[in-house]
Amino acid sequence: MKHFLKLYMLWTTIVLCGQNAYSNDSVHDNLQKVDINLVQPTPIDDPCFDYFLESPFHFLNEPKENYKANHLHTTIDALTFARNAEYFLPYTKGYTMLGFIANPTLNYGIGHYGQITAGVHLMGAAGDDKSILSIKPIIRLEYEPNDFVSIVGGSLYGNLNHKLYEQMYGFDRFFMENYEMGFQVLVNYRWLDADVWCNWEDFIEPGDEKQEKLTIGIRTNSRLNGNGKAVMSIPLHIVGTHRGGQFTALKDTCLETLFNAATGLELKVYMNNQKSLDFKVPVFFSVNNSDKAHIHTFHESGWGIYPNITYSARQNRHKIEAGYWYADRYFSPKGSYLYQTRSYFDPNFRCDERSMVVAKYYYNGNDKRKLRFGADVQCYYDLKEKKLDFAFGLYLKFHENFRIAKLKKKNLESTYIN
């Protein structure tokens, strides 16, 4: 844990220096001359494309006037997908899945500073006897004390919305584990884009024959400058997972605490309003912080590096990524097993080093349309095994907001949060 504290202190020092440079008056004046599309906060790394991401209340494209106090509206988010993953290496197994994910919700606007959301999360797969694999409630409270902070309780903007590297949060999890519940703080400031959350996965009571599980995370992207067409950023990604619990009735328990962290540099170069290049050099770290009697990984620590370049065209509608992955004893409980030195299905498998070339293509449909089409192709070539793993998918997404009514209530102002 002390290694992560040192890393965080170093990162904070660098960011504060960058913040002072960013707040310089001359830099701020130059920012006003640049196209607004060029200076909007962008994630240090998009693990997929904006196609899959949700929009927190503060970041909705619709003007806030549409969500005045007492206004009730409904949101329909629906995604159908056909995905095929051909994984032949010993780290994980492939799958073919045709299915859907739907999140219909009712939303009640609380002034210009909050919203309450209630709905249902549905997930299903074609050919499965159950038809619907998951039915879970969506309950979310959002509060905005100012223009750049959102506090979320209940159903989180989770999964790929955390915008973590694939080495720390696997892309395939979107189709298997698309639900998070807990607490979250989102920040979208002039020089900082951040997400801090806790996802409580398994709650236990005394006598339960299972363990409690939770995940905590921090993801920040701090821009050192915003002047002109070249923007430099420093990412910091930290994910910690824990399983244990004092009340479990299990006799043979595994108390496990794992941490992953990543940091590095990103340089985004805007060629024009339609095209951009991203140069990224993130470095990854993994640490098993469990008690020595409960070390259940072959390695107590590891690291990896992923220099890569991404070309985006037509305002991110097309994305092409190419990179090289090297890992030494790297492991990640939430990351894709395609990048790890351990196997998902074989606990006895052991590998100390990975060397792999990665290439990806994403098509992100027109985000101004209610019904959008998307597609992706991902290739992973292992240089040691000399084998290729690949996956591809086709997606249709529908998103729409409908205002239903304006509810009237006397003295409502007295109930507002000051």
PDB file of C-alpha atoms in Angstrom, residues 3-184:
ATOM      1  CA  HIS A   3       3.972   2.172  -2.901  1.00  0.00           C
ATOM      2  CA  PHE A   4       0.595   3.511  -4.000  1.00  0.00           C
ATOM      3  CA  LEU A   5       0.793   6.361  -1.467  1.00  0.00           C
ATOM      4  CA  LYS A   6       4.188   7.392  -2.838  1.00  0.00           C
ATOM      5  CA  LEU A   7       2.828   7.196  -6.379  1.00  0.00           C
ATOM      6  CA  TYR A   8      -0.189   9.311  -5.426  1.00  0.00           C
ATOM      7  CA  MET A   9       1.987  11.984  -3.727  1.00  0.00           C
ATOM      8  CA  LEU A  10       4.220  12.219  -6.804  1.00  0.00           C
ATOM      9  CA  TRP A  11       1.195  12.465  -9.078  1.00  0.00           C
ATOM     10  CA  THR A  12      -0.352  15.217  -6.916  1.00  0.00           C
ATOM     11  CA  THR A  13       2.841  17.293  -7.054  1.00  0.00           C
ATOM     12  CA  ILE A  14       3.021  17.054 -10.848  1.00  0.00           C
ATOM     13  CA  VAL A  15      -0.663  17.896 -11.259  1.00  0.00           C
ATOM     14  CA  LEU A  16      -0.459  20.952  -8.993  1.00  0.00           C
ATOM     15  CA  CYS A  17       2.423  22.266 -11.073  1.00  0.00           C
ATOM     16  CA  GLY A  18       0.377  21.647 -14.201  1.00  0.00           C
ATOM     17  CA  GLN A  19      -2.627  23.358 -12.657  1.00  0.00           C
ATOM     18  CA  ASN A  20      -0.612  26.528 -12.010  1.00  0.00           C
ATOM     19  CA  ALA A  21       0.516  26.564 -15.615  1.00  0.00           C
ATOM     20  CA  TYR A  22      -2.992  25.868 -16.830  1.00  0.00           C
ATOM     21  CA  SER A  23      -4.490  28.729 -14.820  1.00  0.00           C
ATOM     22  CA  ASN A  24      -2.040  31.243 -16.311  1.00  0.00           C
ATOM     23  CA  ASP A  25      -3.973  34.175 -17.793  1.00  0.00           C
ATOM     24  CA  SER A  26      -2.238  34.045 -21.166  1.00  0.00           C
ATOM     25  CA  VAL A  27      -3.005  30.354 -21.522  1.00  0.00           C
ATOM     26  CA  HIS A  28      -6.622  30.988 -20.579  1.00  0.00           C
ATOM     27  CA  ASP A  29      -6.860  33.739 -23.198  1.00  0.00           C
ATOM     28  CA  ASN A  30      -5.535  31.395 -25.866  1.00  0.00           C
ATOM     29  CA  LEU A  31      -8.091  28.789 -24.843  1.00  0.00           C
ATOM     30  CA  GLN A  32     -10.895  31.138 -25.745  1.00  0.00           C
ATOM     31  CA  LYS A  33      -9.670  31.202 -29.346  1.00  0.00           C
ATOM     32  CA  VAL A  34      -9.743  27.438 -29.820  1.00  0.00           C
ATOM     33  CA  ASP A  35     -12.806  25.578 -31.078  1.00  0.00           C
ATOM     34  CA  ILE A  36     -14.868  24.545 -28.053  1.00  0.00           C
ATOM     35  CA  ASN A  37     -14.824  20.926 -29.278  1.00  0.00           C
ATOM     36  CA  LEU A  38     -11.051  20.925 -28.888  1.00  0.00           C
ATOM     37  CA  VAL A  39     -10.954  21.816 -25.210  1.00  0.00           C
ATOM     38  CA  GLN A  40     -13.724  19.688 -23.757  1.00  0.00           C
ATOM     39  CA  PRO A  41     -12.496  17.173 -21.148  1.00  0.00           C
ATOM     40  CA  THR A  42     -11.574  13.856 -22.762  1.00  0.00           C
ATOM     41  CA  PRO A  43     -10.697  10.589 -21.007  1.00  0.00           C
ATOM     42  CA  ILE A  44      -7.061   9.572 -20.993  1.00  0.00           C
ATOM     43  CA  ASP A  45      -8.116   6.286 -22.514  1.00  0.00           C
ATOM     44  CA  ASP A  46     -11.475   5.175 -23.848  1.00  0.00           C
ATOM     45  CA  PRO A  47     -11.636   1.396 -23.321  1.00  0.00           C
ATOM     46  CA  CYS A  48     -14.238   1.167 -26.058  1.00  0.00           C
ATOM     47  CA  PHE A  49     -16.031   4.122 -27.522  1.00  0.00           C
ATOM     48  CA  ASP A  50     -18.609   6.649 -26.365  1.00  0.00           C
ATOM     49  CA  TYR A  51     -21.248   4.340 -27.859  1.00  0.00           C
ATOM     50  CA  PHE A  52     -21.531   2.362 -24.598  1.00  0.00           C
ATOM     51  CA  LEU A  53     -21.237   5.216 -22.108  1.00  0.00           C
ATOM     52  CA  GLU A  54     -24.103   6.661 -20.078  1.00  0.00           C
ATOM     53  CA  SER A  55     -24.626  10.370 -19.417  1.00  0.00           C
ATOM     54  CA  PRO A  56     -24.717  11.518 -15.789  1.00  0.00           C
ATOM     55  CA  PHE A  57     -27.307  14.195 -15.045  1.00  0.00           C
ATOM     56  CA  HIS A  58     -24.844  17.086 -15.219  1.00  0.00           C
ATOM     57  CA  PHE A  59     -23.400  15.978 -18.552  1.00  0.00           C
ATOM     58  CA  LEU A  60     -26.641  15.412 -20.465  1.00  0.00           C
ATOM     59  CA  ASN A  61     -26.562  16.985 -23.910  1.00  0.00           C
ATOM     60  CA  GLU A  62     -30.039  18.405 -23.369  1.00  0.00           C
ATOM     61  CA  PRO A  63     -30.120  21.835 -21.657  1.00  0.00           C
ATOM     62  CA  LYS A  64     -30.790  21.805 -17.945  1.00  0.00           C
ATOM     63  CA  GLU A  65     -33.981  23.773 -18.520  1.00  0.00           C
ATOM     64  CA  ASN A  66     -35.508  20.475 -19.658  1.00  0.00           C
ATOM     65  CA  TYR A  67     -35.050  19.131 -16.123  1.00  0.00           C
ATOM     66  CA  LYS A  68     -36.558  21.893 -13.989  1.00  0.00           C
ATOM     67  CA  ALA A  69     -37.887  21.346 -10.492  1.00  0.00           C
ATOM     68  CA  ASN A  70     -40.868  18.969 -10.298  1.00  0.00           C
ATOM     69  CA  HIS A  71     -40.496  17.811 -13.908  1.00  0.00           C
ATOM     70  CA  LEU A  72     -41.010  14.079 -14.406  1.00  0.00           C
ATOM     71  CA  HIS A  73     -39.484  12.468 -17.471  1.00  0.00           C
ATOM     72  CA  THR A  74     -38.576   9.004 -18.645  1.00  0.00           C
ATOM     73  CA  THR A  75     -35.383   7.748 -20.240  1.00  0.00           C
ATOM     74  CA  ILE A  76     -35.127   4.666 -22.420  1.00  0.00           C
ATOM     75  CA  ASP A  77     -31.693   3.123 -22.963  1.00  0.00           C
ATOM     76  CA  ALA A  78     -31.644  -0.096 -24.971  1.00  0.00           C
ATOM     77  CA  LEU A  79     -28.777  -1.965 -26.589  1.00  0.00           C
ATOM     78  CA  THR A  80     -28.828  -5.116 -28.717  1.00  0.00           C
ATOM     79  CA  PHE A  81     -25.553  -6.788 -29.585  1.00  0.00           C
ATOM     80  CA  ALA A  82     -23.987  -9.695 -31.439  1.00  0.00           C
ATOM     81  CA  ARG A  83     -20.459 -10.427 -30.221  1.00  0.00           C
ATOM     82  CA  ASN A  84     -18.017 -13.211 -31.037  1.00  0.00           C
ATOM     83  CA  ALA A  85     -14.741 -13.659 -29.133  1.00  0.00           C
ATOM     84  CA  GLU A  86     -12.239 -16.191 -30.487  1.00  0.00           C
ATOM     85  CA  TYR A  87      -9.697 -16.617 -27.679  1.00  0.00           C
ATOM     86  CA  PHE A  88      -7.269 -19.522 -28.124  1.00  0.00           C
ATOM     87  CA  LEU A  89      -4.459 -18.647 -25.724  1.00  0.00           C
ATOM     88  CA  PRO A  90      -4.494 -20.310 -22.263  1.00  0.00           C
ATOM     89  CA  TYR A  91      -5.412 -17.108 -20.395  1.00  0.00           C
ATOM     90  CA  THR A  92      -9.154 -16.985 -21.012  1.00  0.00           C
ATOM     91  CA  LYS A  93     -11.922 -18.591 -23.074  1.00  0.00           C
ATOM     92  CA  GLY A  94     -13.881 -17.190 -25.970  1.00  0.00           C
ATOM     93  CA  TYR A  95     -17.647 -16.937 -26.337  1.00  0.00           C
ATOM     94  CA  THR A  96     -20.408 -16.063 -28.800  1.00  0.00           C
ATOM     95  CA  MET A  97     -23.329 -14.047 -27.494  1.00  0.00           C
ATOM     96  CA  LEU A  98     -26.369 -12.355 -28.989  1.00  0.00           C
ATOM     97  CA  GLY A  99     -28.326 -10.404 -26.452  1.00  0.00           C
ATOM     98  CA  PHE A 100     -29.719  -7.168 -25.139  1.00  0.00           C
ATOM     99  CA  ILE A 101     -29.317  -4.697 -22.274  1.00  0.00           C
ATOM    100  CA  ALA A 102     -32.178  -2.330 -21.393  1.00  0.00           C
ATOM    101  CA  ASN A 103     -32.438   0.352 -18.700  1.00  0.00           C
ATOM    102  CA  PRO A 104     -35.869   2.063 -18.753  1.00  0.00           C
ATOM    103  CA  THR A 105     -36.109   4.679 -15.988  1.00  0.00           C
ATOM    104  CA  LEU A 106     -38.308   7.415 -14.532  1.00  0.00           C
ATOM    105  CA  ASN A 107     -36.468  10.591 -13.563  1.00  0.00           C
ATOM    106  CA  TYR A 108     -37.606  13.420 -11.311  1.00  0.00           C
ATOM    107  CA  GLY A 109     -35.683  16.694 -11.543  1.00  0.00           C
ATOM    108  CA  ILE A 110     -34.937  18.451  -8.259  1.00  0.00           C
ATOM    109  CA  GLY A 111     -34.174  22.011  -9.259  1.00  0.00           C
ATOM    110  CA  HIS A 112     -30.982  22.518 -11.217  1.00  0.00           C
ATOM    111  CA  TYR A 113     -28.905  20.588  -8.728  1.00  0.00           C
ATOM    112  CA  GLY A 114     -30.248  17.070  -8.527  1.00  0.00           C
ATOM    113  CA  GLN A 115     -32.301  14.186  -9.780  1.00  0.00           C
ATOM    114  CA  ILE A 116     -33.871  10.981  -8.498  1.00  0.00           C
ATOM    115  CA  THR A 117     -34.035   8.010 -10.854  1.00  0.00           C
ATOM    116  CA  ALA A 118     -35.958   4.745 -10.524  1.00  0.00           C
ATOM    117  CA  GLY A 119     -36.149   1.936 -13.054  1.00  0.00           C
ATOM    118  CA  VAL A 120     -35.059  -1.567 -13.897  1.00  0.00           C
ATOM    119  CA  HIS A 121     -31.927  -3.109 -15.399  1.00  0.00           C
ATOM    120  CA  LEU A 122     -32.629  -5.956 -17.828  1.00  0.00           C
ATOM    121  CA  MET A 123     -30.089  -8.198 -19.511  1.00  0.00           C
ATOM    122  CA  GLY A 124     -30.735 -11.240 -21.679  1.00  0.00           C
ATOM    123  CA  ALA A 125     -29.118 -13.607 -24.156  1.00  0.00           C
ATOM    124  CA  ALA A 126     -30.592 -15.341 -27.183  1.00  0.00           C
ATOM    125  CA  GLY A 127     -30.792 -19.115 -26.845  1.00  0.00           C
ATOM    126  CA  ASP A 128     -30.777 -19.103 -23.045  1.00  0.00           C
ATOM    127  CA  ASP A 129     -33.620 -20.934 -21.302  1.00  0.00           C
ATOM    128  CA  LYS A 130     -34.113 -18.045 -18.884  1.00  0.00           C
ATOM    129  CA  SER A 131     -34.365 -15.503 -21.728  1.00  0.00           C
ATOM    130  CA  ILE A 132     -33.568 -12.736 -19.233  1.00  0.00           C
ATOM    131  CA  LEU A 133     -30.366 -13.418 -17.325  1.00  0.00           C
ATOM    132  CA  SER A 134     -30.570 -10.440 -14.997  1.00  0.00           C
ATOM    133  CA  ILE A 135     -33.364  -8.284 -13.541  1.00  0.00           C
ATOM    134  CA  LYS A 136     -32.154  -5.702 -11.041  1.00  0.00           C
ATOM    135  CA  PRO A 137     -33.521  -2.411  -9.699  1.00  0.00           C
ATOM    136  CA  ILE A 138     -32.141   0.984 -10.657  1.00  0.00           C
ATOM    137  CA  ILE A 139     -32.357   3.495  -7.808  1.00  0.00           C
ATOM    138  CA  ARG A 140     -30.159   6.556  -8.097  1.00  0.00           C
ATOM    139  CA  LEU A 141     -29.904   9.888  -6.294  1.00  0.00           C
ATOM    140  CA  GLU A 142     -27.740  12.587  -7.874  1.00  0.00           C
ATOM    141  CA  TYR A 143     -26.781  15.832  -6.184  1.00  0.00           C
ATOM    142  CA  GLU A 144     -24.707  18.658  -7.681  1.00  0.00           C
ATOM    143  CA  PRO A 145     -23.389  21.131  -5.115  1.00  0.00           C
ATOM    144  CA  ASN A 146     -21.810  23.129  -7.963  1.00  0.00           C
ATOM    145  CA  ASP A 147     -21.289  23.050 -11.717  1.00  0.00           C
ATOM    146  CA  PHE A 148     -18.420  20.562 -11.747  1.00  0.00           C
ATOM    147  CA  VAL A 149     -19.155  17.984  -9.021  1.00  0.00           C
ATOM    148  CA  SER A 150     -21.837  15.269  -9.042  1.00  0.00           C
ATOM    149  CA  ILE A 151     -22.473  12.998  -6.047  1.00  0.00           C
ATOM    150  CA  VAL A 152     -24.213   9.734  -6.922  1.00  0.00           C
ATOM    151  CA  GLY A 153     -25.732   7.229  -4.516  1.00  0.00           C
ATOM    152  CA  GLY A 154     -27.342   3.908  -5.411  1.00  0.00           C
ATOM    153  CA  SER A 155     -27.008   2.650  -8.988  1.00  0.00           C
ATOM    154  CA  LEU A 156     -23.663   3.852 -10.288  1.00  0.00           C
ATOM    155  CA  TYR A 157     -22.511   5.077 -13.662  1.00  0.00           C
ATOM    156  CA  GLY A 158     -20.277   2.040 -13.651  1.00  0.00           C
ATOM    157  CA  ASN A 159     -18.632  -0.563 -15.815  1.00  0.00           C
ATOM    158  CA  LEU A 160     -17.084   1.052 -18.904  1.00  0.00           C
ATOM    159  CA  ASN A 161     -18.309   4.451 -17.700  1.00  0.00           C
ATOM    160  CA  HIS A 162     -15.339   4.446 -15.321  1.00  0.00           C
ATOM    161  CA  LYS A 163     -13.161   4.772 -18.459  1.00  0.00           C
ATOM    162  CA  LEU A 164     -10.453   2.502 -17.081  1.00  0.00           C
ATOM    163  CA  TYR A 165      -7.770   0.872 -19.173  1.00  0.00           C
ATOM    164  CA  GLU A 166      -8.699  -2.578 -20.458  1.00  0.00           C
ATOM    165  CA  GLN A 167      -5.747  -3.992 -18.503  1.00  0.00           C
ATOM    166  CA  MET A 168      -7.588  -2.895 -15.335  1.00  0.00           C
ATOM    167  CA  TYR A 169     -11.208  -3.394 -16.407  1.00  0.00           C
ATOM    168  CA  GLY A 170     -11.990  -5.897 -19.142  1.00  0.00           C
ATOM    169  CA  PHE A 171     -14.105  -4.837 -22.113  1.00  0.00           C
ATOM    170  CA  ASP A 172     -15.999  -8.159 -22.067  1.00  0.00           C
ATOM    171  CA  ARG A 173     -17.325  -7.389 -18.578  1.00  0.00           C
ATOM    172  CA  PHE A 174     -19.763  -4.973 -20.194  1.00  0.00           C
ATOM    173  CA  PHE A 175     -21.715  -7.958 -21.547  1.00  0.00           C
ATOM    174  CA  MET A 176     -21.447 -10.118 -18.409  1.00  0.00           C
ATOM    175  CA  GLU A 177     -21.452  -7.848 -15.327  1.00  0.00           C
ATOM    176  CA  ASN A 178     -23.229  -4.655 -16.298  1.00  0.00           C
ATOM    177  CA  TYR A 179     -24.501  -3.517 -12.902  1.00  0.00           C
ATOM    178  CA  GLU A 180     -22.929  -1.626  -9.992  1.00  0.00           C
ATOM    179  CA  MET A 181     -24.416  -0.321  -6.746  1.00  0.00           C
ATOM    180  CA  GLY A 182     -22.750   1.905  -4.168  1.00  0.00           C
ATOM    181  CA  PHE A 183     -21.466   5.473  -3.974  1.00  0.00           C
ATOM    182  CA  GLN A 184     -19.728   7.682  -6.531  1.00  0.00           C
TER     183      GLN A 184
END
